Amino acid sequence: SAPGLPSLRRWLDVVAALEPLRAAGLTEARAALLTGAVPADDAVRSFDRGLSVSSVTEREVATGLAAFDAPVHERAIQRFTAASRAVRAHLTAALPASVVEARSFDVAARSGRVGALQRELNRQRGGLGVRALMAEYGDLITAVMPCVLVSPDSVARFFPATAGQFDLVVFDEASQIRVADAVGALGRARAAVVVGDSKQMPPTSFAEPSSGSDDDVLDDDLTTAVEDEESILSECVQARVPRQWLSWHYRSQDESLIAFSNGQYYENRLSSFPAPVHGRASSEPDGRGVSLVRVDGTFHRSGAGKLLRTNPVEAETIVAEIRRRFSLSPDAVPSLGVVTFNAQQRAYIEALLRDAGDERLVEALDRTDGEGLFVKNLENVQGDERDVVFFSTAFSVNERGALPLNFGPLNKAGGERRLNVAITRARRQVVVFSSFDPAMLRAEETSSVGIKHLRAYLDLAALGTDALPRDSRFPSVPDRHREEVAAALRSRGLVVRTDVGLSEFKVDLAVALSASPDAPVMAVLLDGPAWARRRTVGDRDGLPVEVLGGMLRWPAVERVWLPEWLADPEAVLDRLVAAAQAPTPGAAPAPATPPPAPAAAARPPSAPDPGFSPIKPAEEPTVEEVAAAPAPARALDGEEPFLPWTPKPAGDKVMLDRLANPRGADKVRKVMLAGVAAEGPIHVDRLARLTAGAFGLSRVLRARLDALGALVPESARAGDFVWPDGMDRTSWTGFRRDAEAQRPMEQVSPEELGNAMVALCRASAGMTKDELFTQTLEVFGYRRRSAAQLAVLEVALAATTAAGRLTASPSGLLTA
């Protein structure tokens, strides 16, 4: 065989092996392998690389990432957030306006049920009680003021037991509402929303009847009854009512304020926002977070007098700190709160404050606007919040040097829920005043969950967030993109911390200048996996920037988009460095309206209200205000001014004597039809008289009236009235108000009278027949009534009632 034959065979084998590439359209890959541009040993790796590059290119084109423009995208986000703020601001006026517009009656009406209600409210003495008033005018009152703030007990006491009385009932702080108390409100509504936190205070059981005794004899049916859940909230959970979890937490300006509760009670499902501060918490007036102040106080467990079950030293220390903060804020009242474990310590601290001789303290204690100063114990603090909260543990070691494990309500079943309420009242700072060290609380010796949680919280106050349980911390997830950006910023001389935050939401990069490494000047957010998991544009791009920049006061908040970084990382770095080194970094715009409070920080009334307090729509007067200050009458539905027809001269009166002539009759008929178009529906006699006036005749005899009336087409007539072409008298709802009584009542059509009656009844939410006749006569300009007029009104009322447009009740009230 020839020496070169084996090489030729191997070459042919290679060509044959690469032939499928030609069939697949990969001619360039085939040529690269045949020419040796790609070594045969690297063929598989080269194919994989080419496939990956092609896949990425296809995905970039298909998803639009290839054409991603960061400035354009940022402008789109800014337009979205600005539009969202504008919508929220607009709703505060638009919603009340739509409610007012939807009213079917005039709140300023002086007659009918509206007028009767005004007179009832203006009585100086006597009159109907609240329950009787709601029974008589409940539908009217709720229509005037459709949003009612009321306790479940007041609903049962004051509102009639009528199904569907409210379109929607909303239970706030539903964990404190018993099922039995909620049933009355549920039965009066078409739909319900139950809002609450099962990890906060349960319903109080004070003065509730016991569940029974050995002497009770129950029927067989009752012995199998299912016991109610403790609250309407837990009942809804057990009934598997659809639930929505409110996961954003906005109130805490330092994450450590909510981190403990988030881990212990909320399964780490709350997303909070990191503040631009690092380091240990402080108890100073400008501090933040949770801190501990050790006091050498003694809790008086026995004895008599006002010191029983109090810790005077601890109380005096707290009062001194409050007075110090008031002195440091001479122009504004500090937002402060004090929470105690028992009522005696609360009363002692409040007495010290009131007896301090400082009027500012007393005024702050008496404020009712949700700010100022409060002093409360665990049982009644739910719903309150302040910038700073002082927490008084009060208890101390006994004479034997041991700390008893009896902490009052905290030892009870569910005591940890009371602790959760107490430690989540602050927006900026919690200072725990304690007369014992956390290590003295031997939580391992008790089964009380509340005591165990108190020990853990005291450790947090003493040691900082490092004391949080490991399962309460979110571990940092490796992210090559984040680390790459951080390393590039560090190479530019900046100090960078990554993955900053105590909840699921984190600031990807917290950037500080080298001169002040503990004072971050910029938060950088990336479009990583956590960003992608947020479902809405607001959650991804709007809310975090607004809260970080506006609420938490990060000096700058910047975004880095992955396509932008891949395309030109140096340009991105230049932008970030410039933002960090800006002399006066501008904070992001604050939201126009504060975000809604999360489930864990709902704000209910501090106590059940004795009656009800309707929420007034903006700039809309109450019934009392309307009754006290006369207001101009509002136009009724369908009302128009009466515009009498004044015909132009059309010829000599001789034309009226030539009606037998077709040409003369046509000319007169045209004038009459013009009158019908101008003033119809019009009585045929009025039409004939006005037409005669157009031809110079001022006095018209009956025979001539009949002759002129005969010229009107029969298709336009309905009895004695002539209707314009195209007007359907069965569907017409208008009427013409005539203050000068230019038409006799018998020359007003029954349909027009009926339309006026319907509008009057609707505007006054119902009238008696006598009131209705008086008001109808006034609409058409008459102040006195005659038998003839009443007869006309009776006919019109009968026709309107027969048509179902007015309904007469057994009491004689007519309603539309």
Short mmCIF file of C-alpha atoms in Angstrom, two decimals, residues 99-109 111-115 117-118 137-146 620-621 623 634-637 758-766 816:
data_model
loop_
_atom_site.label_atom_id
_atom_site.label_comp_id
_atom_site.label_asym_id
_atom_site.label_seq_id
_atom_site.Cartn_x
_atom_site.Cartn_y
_atom_site.Cartn_z
CA VAL A 99 -69.67 59.42 47.92
CA VAL A 100 -71.26 62.86 48.08
CA GLU A 101 -72.14 62.71 44.39
CA ALA A 102 -73.85 59.35 44.88
CA ARG A 103 -76.36 60.72 47.41
CA SER A 104 -79.89 60.55 46.14
CA PHE A 105 -81.16 63.43 48.28
CA ASP A 106 -80.21 66.96 49.30
CA VAL A 107 -78.70 67.22 52.78
CA ALA A 108 -79.83 70.86 52.92
CA ALA A 109 -83.49 70.08 52.22
CA SER A 111 -88.74 69.33 54.21
CA GLY A 112 -89.45 65.62 54.25
CA ARG A 113 -87.38 63.21 56.29
CA VAL A 114 -84.20 65.26 55.87
CA GLY A 115 -85.90 68.32 57.32
CA LEU A 117 -84.00 64.86 60.99
CA GLN A 118 -82.51 68.35 61.07
CA TYR A 137 -83.53 57.70 60.44
CA GLY A 138 -80.72 55.12 60.35
CA ASP A 139 -80.79 54.73 56.57
CA LEU A 140 -80.75 58.50 56.15
CA ILE A 141 -77.90 59.09 58.62
CA THR A 142 -75.71 56.41 57.06
CA ALA A 143 -76.41 57.87 53.63
CA VAL A 144 -75.41 61.36 54.81
CA MET A 145 -72.25 59.98 56.47
CA PRO A 146 -71.61 56.54 54.99
CA GLU A 620 -69.04 68.20 53.40
CA PRO A 621 -71.16 69.62 56.26
CA VAL A 623 -76.53 67.44 59.35
CA ARG A 634 -79.54 72.43 45.50
CA ALA A 635 -81.17 71.86 42.11
CA LEU A 636 -83.37 68.78 42.12
CA ASP A 637 -82.81 65.83 39.80
CA VAL A 758 -90.40 62.11 42.49
CA ALA A 759 -87.47 64.54 42.61
CA LEU A 760 -88.80 66.18 45.77
CA CYS A 761 -89.28 62.86 47.56
CA ARG A 762 -85.82 61.71 46.52
CA ALA A 763 -84.16 64.94 47.67
CA SER A 764 -85.89 64.79 51.06
CA ALA A 765 -85.63 61.01 51.47
CA GLY A 766 -89.41 60.76 51.63
CA ALA A 816 -89.12 57.55 45.50
#
